[in-house]
CSV table of C-alpha atoms and ligand atoms in Angstrom, one decimal:
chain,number,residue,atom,x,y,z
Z,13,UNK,CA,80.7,44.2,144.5
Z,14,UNK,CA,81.5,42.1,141.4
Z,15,UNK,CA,84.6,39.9,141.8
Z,16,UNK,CA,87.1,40.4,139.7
Z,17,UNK,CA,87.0,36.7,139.0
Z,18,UNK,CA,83.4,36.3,138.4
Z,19,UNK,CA,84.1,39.1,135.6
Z,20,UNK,CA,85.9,36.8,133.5
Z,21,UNK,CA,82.9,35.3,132.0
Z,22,UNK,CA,81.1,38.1,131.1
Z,23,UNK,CA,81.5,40.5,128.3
Z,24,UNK,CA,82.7,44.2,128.5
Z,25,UNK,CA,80.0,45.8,130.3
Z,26,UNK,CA,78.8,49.3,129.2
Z,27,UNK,CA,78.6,51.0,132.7
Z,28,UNK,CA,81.8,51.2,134.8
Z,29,UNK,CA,79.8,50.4,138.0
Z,30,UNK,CA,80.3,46.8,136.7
Z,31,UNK,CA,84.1,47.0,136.1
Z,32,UNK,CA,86.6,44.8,138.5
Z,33,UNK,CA,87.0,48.1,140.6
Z,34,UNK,CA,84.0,49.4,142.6
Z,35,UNK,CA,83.9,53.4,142.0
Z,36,UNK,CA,84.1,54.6,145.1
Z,37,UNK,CA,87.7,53.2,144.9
Z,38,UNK,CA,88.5,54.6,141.1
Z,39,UNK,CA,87.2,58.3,142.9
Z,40,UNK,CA,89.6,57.9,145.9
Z,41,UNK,CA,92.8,56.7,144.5
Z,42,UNK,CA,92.7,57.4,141.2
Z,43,UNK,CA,90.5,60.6,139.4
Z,44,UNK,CA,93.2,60.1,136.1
Z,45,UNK,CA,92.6,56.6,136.3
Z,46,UNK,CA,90.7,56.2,132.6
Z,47,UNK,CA,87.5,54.0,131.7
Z,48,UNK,CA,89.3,53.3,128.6
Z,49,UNK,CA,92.2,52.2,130.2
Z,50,UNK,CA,90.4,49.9,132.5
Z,51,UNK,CA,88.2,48.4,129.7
Z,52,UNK,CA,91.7,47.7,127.8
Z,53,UNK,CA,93.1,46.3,130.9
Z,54,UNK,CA,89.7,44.1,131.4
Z,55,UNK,CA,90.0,43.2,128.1
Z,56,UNK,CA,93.6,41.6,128.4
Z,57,UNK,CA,92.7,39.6,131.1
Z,58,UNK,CA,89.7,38.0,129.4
Z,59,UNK,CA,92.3,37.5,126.5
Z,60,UNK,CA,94.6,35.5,128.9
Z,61,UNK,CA,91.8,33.8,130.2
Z,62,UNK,CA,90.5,32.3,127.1
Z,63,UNK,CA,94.1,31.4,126.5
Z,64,UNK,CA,94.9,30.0,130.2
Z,65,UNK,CA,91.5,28.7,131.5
Z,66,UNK,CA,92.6,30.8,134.2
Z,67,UNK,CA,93.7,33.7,135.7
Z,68,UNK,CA,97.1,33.6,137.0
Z,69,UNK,CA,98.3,34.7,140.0
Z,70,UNK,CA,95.7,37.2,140.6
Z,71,UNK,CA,94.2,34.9,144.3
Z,72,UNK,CA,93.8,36.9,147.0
Z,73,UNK,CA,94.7,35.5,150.6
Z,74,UNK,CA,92.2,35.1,153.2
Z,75,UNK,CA,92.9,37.5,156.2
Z,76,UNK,CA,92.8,35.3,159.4
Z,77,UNK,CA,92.7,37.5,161.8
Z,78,UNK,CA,95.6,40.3,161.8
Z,79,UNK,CA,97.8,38.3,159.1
Z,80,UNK,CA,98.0,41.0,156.8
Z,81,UNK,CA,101.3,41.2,157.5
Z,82,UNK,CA,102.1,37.8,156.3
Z,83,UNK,CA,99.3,37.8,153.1
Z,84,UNK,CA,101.4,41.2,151.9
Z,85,UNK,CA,104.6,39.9,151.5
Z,86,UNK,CA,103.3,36.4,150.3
Z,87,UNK,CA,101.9,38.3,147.5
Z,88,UNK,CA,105.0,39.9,147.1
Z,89,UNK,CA,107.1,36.9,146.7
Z,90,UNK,CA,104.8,35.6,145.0
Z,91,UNK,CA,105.0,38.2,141.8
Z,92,UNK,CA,109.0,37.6,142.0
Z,93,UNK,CA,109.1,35.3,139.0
Z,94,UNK,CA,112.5,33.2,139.6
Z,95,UNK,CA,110.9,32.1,142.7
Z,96,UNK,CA,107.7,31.5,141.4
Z,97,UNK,CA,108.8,29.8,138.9
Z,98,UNK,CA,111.3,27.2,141.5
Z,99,UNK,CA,107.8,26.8,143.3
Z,100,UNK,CA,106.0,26.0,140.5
Z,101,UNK,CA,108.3,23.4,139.0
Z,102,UNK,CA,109.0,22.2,141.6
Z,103,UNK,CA,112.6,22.5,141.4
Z,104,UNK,CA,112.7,23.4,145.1
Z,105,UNK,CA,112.3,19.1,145.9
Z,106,UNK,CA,116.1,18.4,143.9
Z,107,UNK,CA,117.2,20.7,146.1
Z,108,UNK,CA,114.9,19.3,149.4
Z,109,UNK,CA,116.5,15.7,148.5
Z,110,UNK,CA,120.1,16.9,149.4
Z,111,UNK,CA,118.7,18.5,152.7
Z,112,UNK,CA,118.7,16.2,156.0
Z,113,UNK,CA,116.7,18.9,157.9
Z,114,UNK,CA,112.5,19.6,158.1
Z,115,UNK,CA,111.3,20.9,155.0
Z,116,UNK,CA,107.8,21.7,156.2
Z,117,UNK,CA,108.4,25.5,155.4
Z,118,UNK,CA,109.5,24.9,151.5
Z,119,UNK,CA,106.8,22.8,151.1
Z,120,UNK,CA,104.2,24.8,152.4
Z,121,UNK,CA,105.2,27.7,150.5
Z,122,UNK,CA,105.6,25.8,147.6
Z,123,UNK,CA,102.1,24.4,147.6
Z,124,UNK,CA,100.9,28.2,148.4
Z,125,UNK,CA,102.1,29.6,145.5
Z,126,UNK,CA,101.4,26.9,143.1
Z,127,UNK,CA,97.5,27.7,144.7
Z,128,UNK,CA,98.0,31.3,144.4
Z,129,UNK,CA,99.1,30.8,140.5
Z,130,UNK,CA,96.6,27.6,139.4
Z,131,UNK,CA,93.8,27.7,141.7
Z,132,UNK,CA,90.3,28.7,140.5
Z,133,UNK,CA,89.2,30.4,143.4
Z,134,UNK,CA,89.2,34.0,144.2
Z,135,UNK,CA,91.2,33.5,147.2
Z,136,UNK,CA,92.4,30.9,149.8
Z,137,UNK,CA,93.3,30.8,153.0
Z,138,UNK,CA,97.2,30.8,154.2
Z,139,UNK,CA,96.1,29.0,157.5
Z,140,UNK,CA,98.8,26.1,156.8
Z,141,UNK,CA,100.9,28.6,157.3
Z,142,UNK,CA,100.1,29.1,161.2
Z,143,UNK,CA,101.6,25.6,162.5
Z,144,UNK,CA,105.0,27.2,161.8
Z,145,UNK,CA,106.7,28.6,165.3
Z,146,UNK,CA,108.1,31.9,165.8
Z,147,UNK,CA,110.1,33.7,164.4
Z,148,UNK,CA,108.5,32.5,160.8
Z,149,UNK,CA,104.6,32.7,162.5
Z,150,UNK,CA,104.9,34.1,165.6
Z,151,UNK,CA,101.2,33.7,166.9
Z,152,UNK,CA,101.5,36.3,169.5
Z,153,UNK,CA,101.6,38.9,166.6
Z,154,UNK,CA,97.6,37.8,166.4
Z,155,UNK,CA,97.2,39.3,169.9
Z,156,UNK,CA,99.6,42.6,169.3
Z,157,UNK,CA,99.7,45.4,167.1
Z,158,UNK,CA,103.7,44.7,166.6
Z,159,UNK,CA,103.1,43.0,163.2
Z,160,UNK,CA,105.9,43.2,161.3
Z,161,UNK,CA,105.7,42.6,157.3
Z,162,UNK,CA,109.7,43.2,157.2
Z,163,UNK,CA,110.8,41.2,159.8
Z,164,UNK,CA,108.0,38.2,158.6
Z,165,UNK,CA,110.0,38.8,155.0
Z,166,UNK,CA,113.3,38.3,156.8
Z,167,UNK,CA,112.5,35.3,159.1
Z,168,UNK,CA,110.9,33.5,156.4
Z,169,UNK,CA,113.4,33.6,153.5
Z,170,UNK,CA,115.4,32.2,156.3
Z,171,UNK,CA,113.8,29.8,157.0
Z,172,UNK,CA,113.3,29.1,153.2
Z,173,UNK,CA,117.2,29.4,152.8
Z,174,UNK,CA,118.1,27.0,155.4
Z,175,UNK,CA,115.4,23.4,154.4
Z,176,UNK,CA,117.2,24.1,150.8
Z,177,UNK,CA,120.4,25.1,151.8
Z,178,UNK,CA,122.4,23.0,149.1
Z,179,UNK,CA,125.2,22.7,151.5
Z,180,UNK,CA,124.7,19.9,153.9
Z,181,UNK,CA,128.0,19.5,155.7
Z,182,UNK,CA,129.7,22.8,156.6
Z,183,UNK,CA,134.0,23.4,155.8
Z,184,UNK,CA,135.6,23.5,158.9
Z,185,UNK,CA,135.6,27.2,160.3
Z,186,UNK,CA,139.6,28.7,158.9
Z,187,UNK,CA,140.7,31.6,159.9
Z,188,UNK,CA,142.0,33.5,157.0
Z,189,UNK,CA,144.2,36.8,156.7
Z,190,UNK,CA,142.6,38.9,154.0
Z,191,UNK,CA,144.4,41.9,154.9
Z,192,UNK,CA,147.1,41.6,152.0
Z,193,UNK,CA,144.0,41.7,149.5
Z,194,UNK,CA,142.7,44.7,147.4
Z,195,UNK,CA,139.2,45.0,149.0
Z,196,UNK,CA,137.8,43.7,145.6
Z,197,UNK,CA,139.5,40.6,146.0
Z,198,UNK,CA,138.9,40.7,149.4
Z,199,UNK,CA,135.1,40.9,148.8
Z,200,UNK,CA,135.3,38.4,146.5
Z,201,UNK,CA,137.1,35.6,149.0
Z,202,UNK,CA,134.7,36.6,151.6
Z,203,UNK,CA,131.6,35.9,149.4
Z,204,UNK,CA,133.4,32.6,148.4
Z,205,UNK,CA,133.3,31.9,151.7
Z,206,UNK,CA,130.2,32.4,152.7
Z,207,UNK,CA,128.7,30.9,149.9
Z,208,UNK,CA,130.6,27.6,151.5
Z,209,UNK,CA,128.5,27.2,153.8
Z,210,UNK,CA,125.2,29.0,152.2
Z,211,UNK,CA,124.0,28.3,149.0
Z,212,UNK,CA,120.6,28.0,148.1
Z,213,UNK,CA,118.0,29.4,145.3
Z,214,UNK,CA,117.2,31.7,148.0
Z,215,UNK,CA,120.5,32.9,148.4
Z,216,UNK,CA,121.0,33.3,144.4
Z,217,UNK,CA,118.5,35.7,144.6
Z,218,UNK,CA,118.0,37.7,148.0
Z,219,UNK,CA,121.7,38.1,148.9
Z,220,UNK,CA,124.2,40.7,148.3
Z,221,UNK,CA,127.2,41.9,150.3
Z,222,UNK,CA,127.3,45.4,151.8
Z,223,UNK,CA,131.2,46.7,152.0
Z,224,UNK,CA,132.1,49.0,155.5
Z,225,UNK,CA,135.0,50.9,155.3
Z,226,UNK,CA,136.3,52.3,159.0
Z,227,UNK,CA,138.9,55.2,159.0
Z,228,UNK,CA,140.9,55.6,162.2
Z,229,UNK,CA,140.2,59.6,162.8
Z,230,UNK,CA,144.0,59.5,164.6
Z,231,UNK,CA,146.2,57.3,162.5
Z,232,UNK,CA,144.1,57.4,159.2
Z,233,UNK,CA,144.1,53.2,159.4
Z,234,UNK,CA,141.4,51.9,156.8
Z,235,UNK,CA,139.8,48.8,157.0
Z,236,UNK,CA,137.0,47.2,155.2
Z,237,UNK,CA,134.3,44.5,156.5
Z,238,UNK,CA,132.6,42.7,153.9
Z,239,UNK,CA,129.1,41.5,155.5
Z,240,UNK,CA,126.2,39.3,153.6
Z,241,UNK,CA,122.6,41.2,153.2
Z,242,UNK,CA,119.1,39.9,152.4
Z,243,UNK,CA,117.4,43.4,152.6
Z,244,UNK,CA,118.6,47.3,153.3
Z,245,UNK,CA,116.8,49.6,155.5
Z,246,UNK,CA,116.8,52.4,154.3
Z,247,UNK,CA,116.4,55.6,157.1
Z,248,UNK,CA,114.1,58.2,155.4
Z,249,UNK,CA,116.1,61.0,155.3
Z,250,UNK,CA,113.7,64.6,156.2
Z,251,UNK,CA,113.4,67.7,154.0
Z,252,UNK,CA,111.2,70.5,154.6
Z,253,UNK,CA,109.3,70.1,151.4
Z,254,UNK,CA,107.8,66.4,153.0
Z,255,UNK,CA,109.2,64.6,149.8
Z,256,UNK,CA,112.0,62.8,149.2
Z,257,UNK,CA,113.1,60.5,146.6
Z,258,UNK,CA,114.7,56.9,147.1
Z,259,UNK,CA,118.0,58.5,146.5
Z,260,UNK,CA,117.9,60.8,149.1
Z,261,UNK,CA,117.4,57.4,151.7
Z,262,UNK,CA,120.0,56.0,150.0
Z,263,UNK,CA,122.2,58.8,150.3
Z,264,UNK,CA,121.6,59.2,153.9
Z,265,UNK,CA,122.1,55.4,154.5
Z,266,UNK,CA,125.8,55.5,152.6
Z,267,UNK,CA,126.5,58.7,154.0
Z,268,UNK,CA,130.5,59.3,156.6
Z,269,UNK,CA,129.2,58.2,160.0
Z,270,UNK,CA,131.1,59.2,162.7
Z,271,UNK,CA,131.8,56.3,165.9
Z,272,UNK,CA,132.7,57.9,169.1
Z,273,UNK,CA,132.2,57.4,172.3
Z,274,UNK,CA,131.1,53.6,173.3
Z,275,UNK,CA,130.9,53.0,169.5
Z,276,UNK,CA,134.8,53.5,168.9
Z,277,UNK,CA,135.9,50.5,167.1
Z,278,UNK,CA,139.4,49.1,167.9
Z,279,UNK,CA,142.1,50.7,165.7
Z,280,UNK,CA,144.1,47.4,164.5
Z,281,UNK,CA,147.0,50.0,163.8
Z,282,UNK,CA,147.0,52.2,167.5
Z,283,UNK,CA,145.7,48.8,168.8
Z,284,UNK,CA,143.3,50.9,170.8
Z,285,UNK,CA,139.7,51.7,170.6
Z,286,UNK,CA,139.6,55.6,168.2
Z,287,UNK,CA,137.0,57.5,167.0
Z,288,UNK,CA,136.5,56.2,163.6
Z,289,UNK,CA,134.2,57.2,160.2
Z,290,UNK,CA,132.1,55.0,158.8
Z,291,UNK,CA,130.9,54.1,155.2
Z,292,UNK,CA,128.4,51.6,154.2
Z,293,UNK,CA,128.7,50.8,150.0
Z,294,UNK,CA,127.3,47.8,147.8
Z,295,UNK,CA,130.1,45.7,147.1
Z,296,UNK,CA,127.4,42.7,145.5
Z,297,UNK,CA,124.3,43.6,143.8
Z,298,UNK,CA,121.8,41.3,144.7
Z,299,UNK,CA,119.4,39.6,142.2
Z,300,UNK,CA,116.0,40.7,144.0
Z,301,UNK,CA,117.0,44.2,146.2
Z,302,UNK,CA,114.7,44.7,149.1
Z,303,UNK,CA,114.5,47.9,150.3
Z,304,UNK,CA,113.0,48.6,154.1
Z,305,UNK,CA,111.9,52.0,154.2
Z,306,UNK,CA,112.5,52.8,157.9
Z,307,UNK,CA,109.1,54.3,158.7
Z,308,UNK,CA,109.1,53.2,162.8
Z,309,UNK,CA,111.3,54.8,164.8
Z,310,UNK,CA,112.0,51.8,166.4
Z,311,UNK,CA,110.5,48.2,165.3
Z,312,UNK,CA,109.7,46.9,168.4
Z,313,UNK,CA,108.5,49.2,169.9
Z,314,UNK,CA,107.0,51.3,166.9
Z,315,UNK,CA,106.6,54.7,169.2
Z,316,UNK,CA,106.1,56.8,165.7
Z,317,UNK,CA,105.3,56.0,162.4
Z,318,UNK,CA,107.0,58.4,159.4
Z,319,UNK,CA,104.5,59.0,156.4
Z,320,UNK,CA,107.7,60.9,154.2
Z,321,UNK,CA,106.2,60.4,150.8
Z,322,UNK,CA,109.3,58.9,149.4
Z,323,UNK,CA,109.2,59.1,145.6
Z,324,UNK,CA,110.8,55.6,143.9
Z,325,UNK,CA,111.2,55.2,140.4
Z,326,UNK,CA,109.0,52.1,139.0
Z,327,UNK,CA,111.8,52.1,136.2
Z,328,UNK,CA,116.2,52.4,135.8
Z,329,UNK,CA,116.5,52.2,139.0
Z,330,UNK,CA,120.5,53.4,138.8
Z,331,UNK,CA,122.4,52.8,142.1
Z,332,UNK,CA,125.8,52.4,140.5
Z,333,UNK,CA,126.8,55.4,142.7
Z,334,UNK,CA,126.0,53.6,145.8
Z,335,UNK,CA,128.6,50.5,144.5
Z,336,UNK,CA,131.9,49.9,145.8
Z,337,UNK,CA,133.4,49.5,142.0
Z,338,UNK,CA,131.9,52.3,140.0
Z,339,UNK,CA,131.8,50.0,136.7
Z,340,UNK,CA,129.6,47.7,138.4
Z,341,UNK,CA,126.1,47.8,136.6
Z,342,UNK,CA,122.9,48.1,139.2
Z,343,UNK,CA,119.7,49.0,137.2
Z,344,UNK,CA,116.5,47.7,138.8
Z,345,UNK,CA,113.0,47.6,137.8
Z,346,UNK,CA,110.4,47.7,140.4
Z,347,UNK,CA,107.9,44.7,140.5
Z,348,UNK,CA,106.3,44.7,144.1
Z,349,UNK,CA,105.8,47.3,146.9
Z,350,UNK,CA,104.3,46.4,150.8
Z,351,UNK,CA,102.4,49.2,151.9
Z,352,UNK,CA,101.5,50.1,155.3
Z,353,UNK,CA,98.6,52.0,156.5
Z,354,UNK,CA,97.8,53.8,159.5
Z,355,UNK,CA,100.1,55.3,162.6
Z,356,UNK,CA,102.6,53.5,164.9
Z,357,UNK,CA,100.0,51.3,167.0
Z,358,UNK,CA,98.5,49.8,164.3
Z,359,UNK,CA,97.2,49.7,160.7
Z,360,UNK,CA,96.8,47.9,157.7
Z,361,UNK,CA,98.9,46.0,155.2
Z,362,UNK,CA,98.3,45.6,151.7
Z,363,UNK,CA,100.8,44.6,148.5
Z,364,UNK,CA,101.1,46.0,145.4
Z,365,UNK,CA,102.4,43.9,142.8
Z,366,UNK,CA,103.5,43.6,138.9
Z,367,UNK,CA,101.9,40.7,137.5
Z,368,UNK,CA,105.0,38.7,135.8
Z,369,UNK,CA,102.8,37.3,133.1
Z,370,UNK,CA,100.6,40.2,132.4
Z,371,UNK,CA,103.0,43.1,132.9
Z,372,UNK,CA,100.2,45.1,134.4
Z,373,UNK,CA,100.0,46.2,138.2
Z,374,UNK,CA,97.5,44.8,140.5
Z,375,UNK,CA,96.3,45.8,144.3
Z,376,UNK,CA,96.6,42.9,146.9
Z,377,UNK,CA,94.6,43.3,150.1
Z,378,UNK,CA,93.9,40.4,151.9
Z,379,UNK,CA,91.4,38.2,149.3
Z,380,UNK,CA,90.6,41.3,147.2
Z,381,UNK,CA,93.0,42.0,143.8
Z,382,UNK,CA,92.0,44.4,141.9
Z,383,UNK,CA,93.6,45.9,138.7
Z,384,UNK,CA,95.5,49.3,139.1
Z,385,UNK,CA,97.5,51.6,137.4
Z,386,UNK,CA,101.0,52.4,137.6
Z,387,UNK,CA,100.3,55.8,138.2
Z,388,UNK,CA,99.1,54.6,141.7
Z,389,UNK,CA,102.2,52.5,143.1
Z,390,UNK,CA,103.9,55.2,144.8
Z,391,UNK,CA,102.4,56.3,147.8
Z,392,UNK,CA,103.3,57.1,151.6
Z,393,UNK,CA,102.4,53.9,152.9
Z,394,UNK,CA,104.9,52.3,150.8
Z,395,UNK,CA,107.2,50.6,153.3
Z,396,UNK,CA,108.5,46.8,151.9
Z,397,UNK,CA,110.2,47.8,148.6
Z,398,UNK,CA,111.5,44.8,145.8
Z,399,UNK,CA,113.5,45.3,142.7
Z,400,UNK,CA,114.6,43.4,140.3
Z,401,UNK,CA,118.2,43.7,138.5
Z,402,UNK,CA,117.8,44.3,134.8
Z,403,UNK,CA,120.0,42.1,132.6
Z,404,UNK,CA,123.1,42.9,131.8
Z,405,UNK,CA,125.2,41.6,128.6
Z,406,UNK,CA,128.5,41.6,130.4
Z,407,UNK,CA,127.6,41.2,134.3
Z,408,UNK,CA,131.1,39.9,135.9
Z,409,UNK,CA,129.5,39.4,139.4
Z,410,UNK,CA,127.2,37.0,139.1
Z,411,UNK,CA,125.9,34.6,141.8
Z,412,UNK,CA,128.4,31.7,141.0
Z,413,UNK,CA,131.6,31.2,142.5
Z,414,UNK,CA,134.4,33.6,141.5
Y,502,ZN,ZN1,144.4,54.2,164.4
């Protein structure tokens, strides 16, 4: 098959046999999928090349032997622009400088996705990336089928978060009452906090703050815990027809949940463990939302797999109905998806991912990219979901301190 780096140099071909997709592929995913569309597509890459020497961002990532996991959400993080962009200019060593810890991690994935955004080559290999111990490479992944692309996602922007962690000596630990607070200024005071002792470019982008609000079923006590978030998993929620949308997940994860039993929290009004409701709402909008659909029923031990086609809008993404204050604005766009394929025991990852300079969607699997359309980004294997907040003129709740 032609690489779709080798095409560069040569002009438009006539037949489609030659185009950056082989045409087994354009039959099987998609039969809309037009040859003029393609050859426009084709065409804007070879205008970018001519302008750029070379194609960015479009490396694939050598597979070393079950990493798929890993290459799929590099890929992702790769496409998310802000943190390209920290890689690429090296911003992340300012912030390195004030850090007395290791900073093997941030360097590693620094010098990655420089490669993965400069380098000539169709693809390279992510092997530097295997000196790092679990939980960031957990080599006994190699051996199992218990690869997790979310819980890789999680351990590394951790890891990330804490070699540039911009706050070096923590505040002593103060225990303050918060109860005489409105839960908006409540919300904001615990943010505050946290962002006291965490505070990195990581955090600026990945982190929001989830709101719970318990109700005391026998004294009708409310109170609300304010906790950070770097991603949401999402349960899929089940409707005869087999599709759902986003919102659907979303309504099932926000939905009244009753605590009983061993669950009842302690009632600080009875002082006494009730039965209590439960409410899960955004109070902080992150930068970059994550969403985790929750395909395995449980993630370490993946018994079954749910392949709920769960229909996600690429565009105005609205979740202001899902916010603790209902003025706050929440439209995302979607720029990168994680799929998984195949059942509980085992399967294939791949990323799908909106190329920030190009605007056009491209296909990651292992060191094959190949162009695609939008048409083709929703599927049921889409498991690892990332959105990006559109701007807004007159956001209140930004990042910064309050
Ligand atoms: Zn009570």
């Amino acid at each position: 098959m032609p690489s779709l780096r080798q095409s560069y140099t040569v002009t438009v071909p006539e037949e489609p046999a030659a185009l950056p997709l082989d045409k087994a592929d354009l039959r099987r995913k998609s039969p809309s999928l037009s040859r003029s569309m393609l050859v426009s597509t084709f065409m804007g890459l070879i205008i970018n090349q001519a302008k750029n020497k070379s194609p960015q961002g479009l490396v694939g990532l050598r597979n070393l032997g079950n990493t798929c996991f890993m290459n799929s959400i590099l890929q992702c993080l790769s496409n998310t622009p802000e943190l390209r962009d920290y890689c690429l200019r090296n911003t992340h060593r300012t912030d390195l400088n004030n850090c007395r810890t290791n900073a093997a991690l941030m360097e590693e994935f620094a010098k990655l996705t420089q490669n993965l955004w400069t380098s000539v080559n169709e693809s390279i290999s992510p092997s530097d990336f295997r000196i790092f111990p679990p939980p960031i490479f957990n080599s006994s992944h190699l051996n199992s089928l218990n690869q997790d692309a979310q819980e890789f996602l999680r351990c590394l922007l951790d890891g990330l978060h804490n070699e540039v962690n911009r706050v070096t000596a923590c505040p002593k630990v103060s225990i303050k009452d918060f109860d005489h607070l409105s839960d908006d200024e409540k919300g904001k005071q615990m943010w505050n906090m946290y962002l006291e002792r965490e505070d990195s470019k990581v955090v600026d982008l990945f982190v929001g703050q989830l709101k719970s609000s318990l109700t005391c079923t026998v004294c009708g006590f409310r109170s609300t815990v304010f906790d950070p978030f770097w991603d949401l998993s999402i349960p899929i929620s089940q409707k005869s027809s087999g599709e759902v949308t986003l919102k659907d997940c979303l309504r099932l994860f926000t939905k009244e949940d009753v605590l009983d039993g061993d669950d009842r929290p302690t009632c600080k009004k009875c002082k006494a463990r009730r039965k209590c409701t439960k409410r899960f709402s955004i109070q902080k909008f992150p930068q970059i939302l994550v969403l985790h659909l929750k395909r395995f029923s449980d993630s370490n031990i993946r018994a079954t797999k749910l392949s709920t086609y769960v229909n996600f809008p690429l565009k105005e993404l609205d979740l202001r109905e899902f916010s603790s204050e209902s003025s706050e604005r929440a439209v995302y766009n979607l720029y990168a998806v994680s799929n998984h394929c195949g059942n509980a025991l085992g399967g294939h990852y791949t990323a799908y991912c909106r190329n920030p300079a190009l605007g056009e969607w491209y296909s990651y699997n292992d060191s094959r990219v190949s162009p695609m359309s939008s048409s083709q980004v929703r599927s049921s294997n889409a498991y690892v979901l990332f959105y990006e907040l559109t701007p807004s003129p007159h956001s209140k709740y930004q990042t910064c301190r309050l």
